[in-house]
Amino acid sequence: MNVLVLDGGASTEINNMGYSIHGDPLWSSRMLMTKPELIKGVHKSFLEHGCDIIQTISYQASISGIQKYANKTAEEAKEVMQKSVHLARESVEEFWKDYQKKAEASDSTILADKKKPLVCGCLGAIAVQFFNAGEYSGAYIDEVTEQEIIDSTDQDCSLLEAGIDYLALETIPVQKEAEIVTKLLREFPNANPWISFQCKDGNHIGHGEVFSDAVQSVVQDGLLKYVGVNCCSPLYVTPLLQSVQKQRKAYSLEFVTYPNTGEIWEKETFGETGKFIGDNLMSSFVPAVPEWIDLGASIIGGCCQTTPKDIQGLVDCVNGLKASKK
Ligand SMILES: [Zn+2]
């Protein structure tokens, strides 16, 4: 069983540490410029709770967004994007040095079996540049051209030059946008990408298209190995994965699932005021993991509101399954 655990809501963790980020159009990515050590601390917290992959703090970043909201040149903005990778990589190196010492001093096979954690470069939908929570509705899609999506994603793929193990194009709510960025990925054959959809229920992506149609449209040329769902309720993941079993078999797909806790932001748009509301569904999240693995999920983590402790719960669950299958 080859399942890797992804990290959780790093920006939630930053917010929980007392930094108010929800009113900032660069959100947690501002910290790449102002609090790099804090970002490393958050990465290391997830690593210490056992995850196998960490995502760069670049979801809300883009070269044009950093130029606009942090008054940087294009070249400086590119350096900020790449710094997200360097900080993630440094965190892994520092964690791994300590971990190996611990593993050597222990006779635990779980400790000894663990591989060095990997780094995933993270890019959000173009919606993040508008900072209006459009990634949960897709309402922006008629306001942007295909060329704007291509140009923006193309320049933000400079993350790849900093050396990442996966590229996540995530929280995409619109089929058309997913198709456009998937086509662009042909120019980055070594990206090891996943396209991850934001879904509004167990059958539809945020903008309303049927999830299985959206998946079909991005996998049919056979170039994608991973497709994901993220930042939706954990209760939607099983029906979503069930609906794409035909594509799983036809294209040898693996799924990446990192739902949120089920809590949602109370307002239509993000801002300094507001809070997450609704029930925290972590008690239903972890018990569903074996089912997701049976349905083809090979990378599982958490999105908004999931904490390092929640990720530890996933790690324990996956380790338990691995041990029972030995
Ligand atoms: Zn999220």
Short mmCIF file of C-alpha atoms and ligand atoms in Angstrom, two decimals:
data_model
loop_
_atom_site.label_atom_id
_atom_site.label_comp_id
_atom_site.label_asym_id
_atom_site.label_seq_id
_atom_site.Cartn_x
_atom_site.Cartn_y
_atom_site.Cartn_z
CA MET A 1 0.00 0.00 0.00
CA ASN A 2 1.65 3.15 -1.19
CA VAL A 3 -0.15 6.04 0.50
CA LEU A 4 1.46 9.32 1.45
CA VAL A 5 0.11 11.82 3.94
CA LEU A 6 0.04 15.45 2.92
CA ASP A 7 0.15 18.29 5.44
CA GLY A 8 -2.85 20.29 6.63
CA GLY A 9 -4.02 23.87 6.88
CA ALA A 10 -0.72 25.70 7.23
CA SER A 11 -2.42 29.06 6.90
CA THR A 12 -4.91 28.04 9.58
CA GLU A 13 -1.95 27.30 11.80
CA ILE A 14 -0.47 30.74 11.11
CA ASN A 15 -3.83 32.31 11.90
CA ASN A 16 -4.13 30.24 15.08
CA MET A 17 -0.74 31.58 16.17
CA GLY A 18 -2.33 35.01 16.34
CA TYR A 19 -1.48 36.47 12.94
CA SER A 20 -4.52 38.00 11.32
CA ILE A 21 -4.20 37.07 7.65
CA HIS A 22 -7.78 36.88 6.40
CA GLY A 23 -7.94 40.54 5.36
CA ASP A 24 -4.71 40.41 3.37
CA PRO A 25 -4.95 39.79 -0.40
CA LEU A 26 -1.68 37.85 -0.15
CA TRP A 27 -3.01 35.94 2.89
CA SER A 28 -0.36 33.68 4.44
CA SER A 29 1.99 34.27 1.48
CA ARG A 30 2.77 37.73 2.88
CA MET A 31 4.72 35.85 5.58
CA LEU A 32 7.20 34.65 2.94
CA MET A 33 8.48 38.24 2.98
CA THR A 34 7.87 39.18 6.61
CA LYS A 35 8.13 36.03 8.76
CA PRO A 36 10.12 33.30 6.99
CA GLU A 37 11.13 31.61 10.27
CA LEU A 38 7.49 31.38 11.29
CA ILE A 39 6.69 29.59 8.02
CA LYS A 40 9.48 27.11 8.69
CA GLY A 41 8.08 26.55 12.17
CA VAL A 42 4.69 25.69 10.72
CA HIS A 43 6.18 23.34 8.12
CA LYS A 44 8.20 21.61 10.84
CA SER A 45 5.17 21.25 13.05
CA PHE A 46 3.38 19.27 10.31
CA LEU A 47 6.54 17.26 9.61
CA GLU A 48 6.92 16.41 13.29
CA HIS A 49 3.32 15.18 13.31
CA GLY A 50 4.29 12.69 10.61
CA CYS A 51 3.27 13.97 7.18
CA ASP A 52 5.19 12.79 4.10
CA ILE A 53 4.64 15.85 1.88
CA ILE A 54 4.47 19.54 2.73
CA GLN A 55 2.97 22.19 0.50
CA THR A 56 4.66 25.54 -0.09
CA ILE A 57 2.95 28.61 1.40
CA SER A 58 2.24 29.99 -2.06
CA TYR A 59 -1.47 29.23 -2.53
CA GLN A 60 -2.46 32.88 -2.44
CA ALA A 61 0.73 34.08 -4.10
CA SER A 62 1.21 34.85 -7.76
CA ILE A 63 3.79 36.93 -9.53
CA SER A 64 1.21 39.52 -10.54
CA GLY A 65 -0.42 39.49 -7.08
CA ILE A 66 2.90 40.05 -5.28
CA GLN A 67 3.72 42.90 -7.66
CA LYS A 68 0.35 44.47 -7.00
CA TYR A 69 -0.07 43.89 -3.28
CA ALA A 70 3.55 43.99 -2.06
CA ASN A 71 4.92 46.56 -4.47
CA LYS A 72 7.61 44.29 -5.92
CA THR A 73 9.06 44.03 -9.42
CA ALA A 74 8.28 40.93 -11.48
CA GLU A 75 11.78 39.61 -10.78
CA GLU A 76 11.42 40.18 -7.02
CA ALA A 77 7.98 38.55 -7.06
CA LYS A 78 9.44 35.49 -8.73
CA GLU A 79 12.07 35.31 -5.98
CA VAL A 80 9.30 35.44 -3.35
CA MET A 81 7.49 32.55 -5.06
CA GLN A 82 10.69 30.53 -5.16
CA LYS A 83 11.46 31.38 -1.55
CA SER A 84 8.33 29.41 -0.62
CA VAL A 85 10.10 26.34 -2.03
CA HIS A 86 13.42 27.12 -0.36
CA LEU A 87 11.72 27.52 3.05
CA ALA A 88 9.87 24.23 2.62
CA ARG A 89 13.05 22.46 1.54
CA GLU A 90 15.08 23.89 4.46
CA SER A 91 12.34 22.76 6.85
CA VAL A 92 12.50 19.23 5.46
CA GLU A 93 16.31 19.15 5.72
CA GLU A 94 16.31 20.37 9.31
CA PHE A 95 13.50 18.02 10.31
CA TRP A 96 15.15 15.05 8.59
CA LYS A 97 18.49 15.52 10.31
CA ASP A 98 16.83 15.31 13.72
CA TYR A 99 14.48 12.52 12.64
CA GLN A 100 17.28 10.28 11.43
CA LYS A 101 19.03 10.60 14.78
CA LYS A 102 15.81 9.61 16.52
CA ALA A 103 15.23 6.67 14.15
CA GLU A 104 18.76 5.37 14.67
CA ALA A 105 18.32 5.44 18.44
CA SER A 106 15.01 3.57 18.26
CA ASP A 107 14.08 0.03 17.24
CA SER A 108 10.72 1.11 15.81
CA THR A 109 10.22 -0.18 12.26
CA ILE A 110 7.73 2.60 11.56
CA LEU A 111 10.46 5.16 12.28
CA ALA A 112 12.99 3.24 10.19
CA ASP A 113 10.61 2.77 7.24
CA LYS A 114 9.80 6.43 6.81
CA LYS A 115 11.16 8.10 3.68
CA LYS A 116 12.45 11.65 3.56
CA PRO A 117 9.46 14.02 3.17
CA LEU A 118 8.76 15.66 -0.18
CA VAL A 119 7.85 19.20 -1.20
CA CYS A 120 4.81 20.12 -3.24
CA GLY A 121 4.68 23.53 -4.92
CA CYS A 122 1.22 24.96 -4.52
CA LEU A 123 -0.66 27.31 -6.85
CA GLY A 124 -4.28 28.36 -6.41
CA ALA A 125 -6.87 29.02 -9.09
CA ILE A 126 -6.58 32.39 -10.82
CA ALA A 127 -9.44 33.41 -8.51
CA VAL A 128 -6.94 34.04 -5.70
CA GLN A 129 -5.74 37.17 -7.49
CA PHE A 130 -9.20 38.71 -7.15
CA PHE A 131 -9.36 37.91 -3.42
CA ASN A 132 -13.14 37.53 -3.43
CA ALA A 133 -13.50 33.84 -2.49
CA GLY A 134 -14.21 33.13 -6.18
CA GLU A 135 -12.50 29.77 -5.84
CA TYR A 136 -15.66 28.56 -4.09
CA SER A 137 -18.06 29.64 -6.83
CA GLY A 138 -16.09 30.04 -10.05
CA ALA A 139 -18.05 33.24 -10.62
CA TYR A 140 -14.93 34.98 -11.97
CA ILE A 141 -14.53 32.72 -14.98
CA ASP A 142 -16.45 34.96 -17.39
CA GLU A 143 -14.30 37.92 -16.37
CA VAL A 144 -10.96 36.38 -17.39
CA THR A 145 -9.70 35.30 -20.79
CA GLU A 146 -8.07 32.01 -21.62
CA GLN A 147 -4.87 33.89 -22.39
CA GLU A 148 -4.86 35.57 -18.96
CA ILE A 149 -5.12 32.18 -17.25
CA ILE A 150 -2.35 30.77 -19.42
CA ASP A 151 -0.01 33.74 -18.90
CA SER A 152 -0.57 33.87 -15.16
CA THR A 153 -0.13 30.13 -14.58
CA ASP A 154 2.82 29.99 -16.95
CA GLN A 155 4.78 32.62 -15.05
CA ASP A 156 3.82 31.18 -11.64
CA CYS A 157 5.13 27.79 -12.77
CA SER A 158 8.56 29.37 -12.18
CA LEU A 159 8.11 27.63 -8.81
CA LEU A 160 9.36 24.57 -10.67
CA GLU A 161 12.78 26.13 -11.20
CA ALA A 162 13.32 26.05 -7.42
CA GLY A 163 13.03 22.24 -7.43
CA ILE A 164 9.79 20.66 -6.24
CA ASP A 165 8.63 17.05 -6.11
CA TYR A 166 4.98 17.72 -7.01
CA LEU A 167 3.08 20.69 -8.40
CA ALA A 168 -0.46 21.23 -7.07
CA LEU A 169 -2.84 23.34 -9.12
CA GLU A 170 -5.52 23.36 -6.50
CA THR A 171 -8.92 24.56 -5.35
CA ILE A 172 -9.99 24.91 -8.99
CA PRO A 173 -13.78 25.36 -9.14
CA VAL A 174 -14.26 25.58 -12.93
CA GLN A 175 -13.87 22.87 -15.56
CA LYS A 176 -12.80 25.34 -18.25
CA GLU A 177 -9.94 26.69 -16.11
CA ALA A 178 -8.82 23.14 -15.27
CA GLU A 179 -8.75 22.29 -18.98
CA ILE A 180 -6.70 25.40 -19.79
CA VAL A 181 -4.07 24.80 -17.11
CA THR A 182 -3.88 21.09 -17.93
CA LYS A 183 -3.08 21.93 -21.55
CA LEU A 184 -0.35 24.29 -20.33
CA LEU A 185 1.18 21.50 -18.22
CA ARG A 186 2.34 19.82 -21.44
CA GLU A 187 5.10 22.44 -21.44
CA PHE A 188 6.31 21.26 -18.03
CA PRO A 189 6.88 17.53 -18.49
CA ASN A 190 8.77 17.16 -15.20
CA ALA A 191 6.22 18.94 -13.01
CA ASN A 192 4.62 15.78 -11.53
CA PRO A 193 1.37 17.74 -11.19
CA TRP A 194 -2.02 17.27 -9.74
CA ILE A 195 -5.14 19.19 -10.65
CA SER A 196 -7.38 19.46 -7.63
CA PHE A 197 -10.98 20.57 -7.78
CA GLN A 198 -12.93 22.51 -5.19
CA CYS A 199 -16.28 20.72 -4.93
CA LYS A 200 -19.55 22.03 -3.59
CA ASP A 201 -21.22 18.67 -2.96
CA GLY A 202 -20.65 14.98 -3.62
CA ASN A 203 -21.19 15.34 -7.36
CA HIS A 204 -20.35 18.87 -8.53
CA ILE A 205 -17.35 21.19 -8.59
CA GLY A 206 -17.69 24.73 -7.21
CA HIS A 207 -18.92 26.29 -10.45
CA GLY A 208 -21.54 23.58 -10.93
CA GLU A 209 -20.05 21.21 -13.53
CA VAL A 210 -20.34 17.49 -12.79
CA PHE A 211 -17.11 16.33 -11.13
CA SER A 212 -16.72 13.22 -13.29
CA ASP A 213 -17.09 15.33 -16.46
CA ALA A 214 -14.44 17.75 -15.20
CA VAL A 215 -12.10 14.86 -14.35
CA GLN A 216 -12.68 13.24 -17.74
CA SER A 217 -11.84 16.50 -19.49
CA VAL A 218 -8.43 16.82 -17.82
CA VAL A 219 -7.31 13.18 -17.93
CA GLN A 220 -8.39 12.15 -21.40
CA ASP A 221 -5.09 12.96 -23.09
CA GLY A 222 -3.41 10.57 -20.65
CA LEU A 223 -0.82 13.01 -19.24
CA LEU A 224 -2.09 13.41 -15.69
CA LYS A 225 -1.37 10.74 -13.11
CA TYR A 226 -3.01 12.55 -10.17
CA VAL A 227 -6.36 14.28 -9.84
CA GLY A 228 -7.58 15.73 -6.59
CA VAL A 229 -10.37 17.18 -4.52
CA ASN A 230 -9.60 19.74 -1.86
CA CYS A 231 -11.19 22.32 0.39
CA CYS A 232 -14.58 20.65 0.42
CA SER A 233 -16.36 18.86 3.23
CA PRO A 234 -14.84 15.44 4.02
CA LEU A 235 -18.37 14.05 3.65
CA TYR A 236 -18.24 14.69 -0.13
CA VAL A 237 -15.03 12.79 -0.81
CA THR A 238 -16.41 9.24 -0.94
CA PRO A 239 -19.23 10.00 -3.44
CA LEU A 240 -16.85 12.14 -5.53
CA LEU A 241 -14.29 9.34 -5.76
CA GLN A 242 -17.00 6.77 -6.43
CA SER A 243 -18.12 8.82 -9.42
CA VAL A 244 -14.72 8.63 -11.16
CA GLN A 245 -13.87 4.94 -10.85
CA LYS A 246 -14.29 4.51 -14.63
CA GLN A 247 -11.63 7.18 -15.22
CA ARG A 248 -9.44 5.70 -12.52
CA LYS A 249 -9.28 2.39 -14.36
CA ALA A 250 -9.12 3.79 -17.90
CA TYR A 251 -6.25 6.19 -17.18
CA SER A 252 -4.52 4.47 -14.20
CA LEU A 253 -5.28 7.52 -12.05
CA GLU A 254 -4.38 8.06 -8.43
CA PHE A 255 -6.40 10.48 -6.34
CA VAL A 256 -5.25 13.23 -4.03
CA THR A 257 -7.79 14.12 -1.34
CA TYR A 258 -7.41 16.94 1.14
CA PRO A 259 -10.76 18.18 2.30
CA ASN A 260 -11.23 20.84 4.94
CA THR A 261 -12.81 20.10 8.32
CA GLY A 262 -16.27 20.87 6.97
CA GLU A 263 -16.28 24.33 8.50
CA ILE A 264 -16.85 27.18 6.06
CA TRP A 265 -16.13 30.91 6.08
CA GLU A 266 -19.33 32.71 7.10
CA LYS A 267 -19.08 35.48 4.50
CA GLU A 268 -19.18 35.61 0.71
CA THR A 269 -15.75 37.19 0.59
CA PHE A 270 -12.70 37.04 2.80
CA GLY A 271 -11.89 40.00 5.00
CA GLU A 272 -10.49 40.96 8.35
CA THR A 273 -13.79 40.23 10.04
CA GLY A 274 -15.59 36.94 9.82
CA LYS A 275 -15.00 33.42 11.04
CA PHE A 276 -15.35 29.79 10.10
CA ILE A 277 -18.75 28.39 11.01
CA GLY A 278 -20.38 24.97 10.99
CA ASP A 279 -19.43 21.69 12.62
CA ASN A 280 -15.88 20.41 12.65
CA LEU A 281 -16.18 16.99 10.97
CA MET A 282 -12.75 15.57 11.79
CA SER A 283 -14.45 12.73 13.68
CA SER A 284 -15.95 11.60 10.34
CA PHE A 285 -12.83 12.47 8.31
CA VAL A 286 -10.30 9.96 9.64
CA PRO A 287 -12.70 6.95 9.71
CA ALA A 288 -13.41 7.53 6.00
CA VAL A 289 -9.74 7.32 5.00
CA PRO A 290 -9.64 3.51 4.44
CA GLU A 291 -12.58 3.88 2.05
CA TRP A 292 -10.82 6.67 0.12
CA ILE A 293 -7.74 4.48 -0.20
CA ASP A 294 -9.88 1.62 -1.55
CA LEU A 295 -11.30 4.08 -4.08
CA GLY A 296 -7.82 5.00 -5.30
CA ALA A 297 -6.58 7.82 -3.07
CA SER A 298 -2.80 7.66 -2.71
CA ILE A 299 -2.11 11.11 -1.26
CA ILE A 300 -4.32 12.21 1.63
CA GLY A 301 -4.13 15.33 3.75
CA GLY A 302 -6.14 18.24 5.01
CA CYS A 303 -7.05 21.72 3.80
CA CYS A 304 -8.46 24.69 5.72
CA GLN A 305 -8.87 24.35 9.48
CA THR A 306 -7.00 21.04 9.72
CA THR A 307 -4.22 21.16 12.31
CA PRO A 308 -0.95 19.25 12.81
CA LYS A 309 -2.79 17.12 15.38
CA ASP A 310 -5.47 16.26 12.78
CA ILE A 311 -2.71 15.24 10.38
CA GLN A 312 -1.24 13.04 13.11
CA GLY A 313 -4.63 11.28 13.18
CA LEU A 314 -4.33 10.60 9.44
CA VAL A 315 -0.75 9.37 9.83
CA ASP A 316 -1.79 6.97 12.62
CA CYS A 317 -4.67 5.69 10.49
CA VAL A 318 -2.46 5.12 7.42
CA ASN A 319 0.31 3.50 9.49
CA GLY A 320 -2.28 1.20 11.08
CA LEU A 321 -3.53 0.12 7.65
CA LYS A 322 0.01 -0.46 6.42
CA ALA A 323 0.82 -2.59 9.46
CA SER A 324 -2.35 -4.66 9.03
CA LYS A 325 -1.51 -5.36 5.38
CA LYS A 326 2.04 -6.59 6.05
ZN ZN B 1 -8.85 25.03 2.07
#
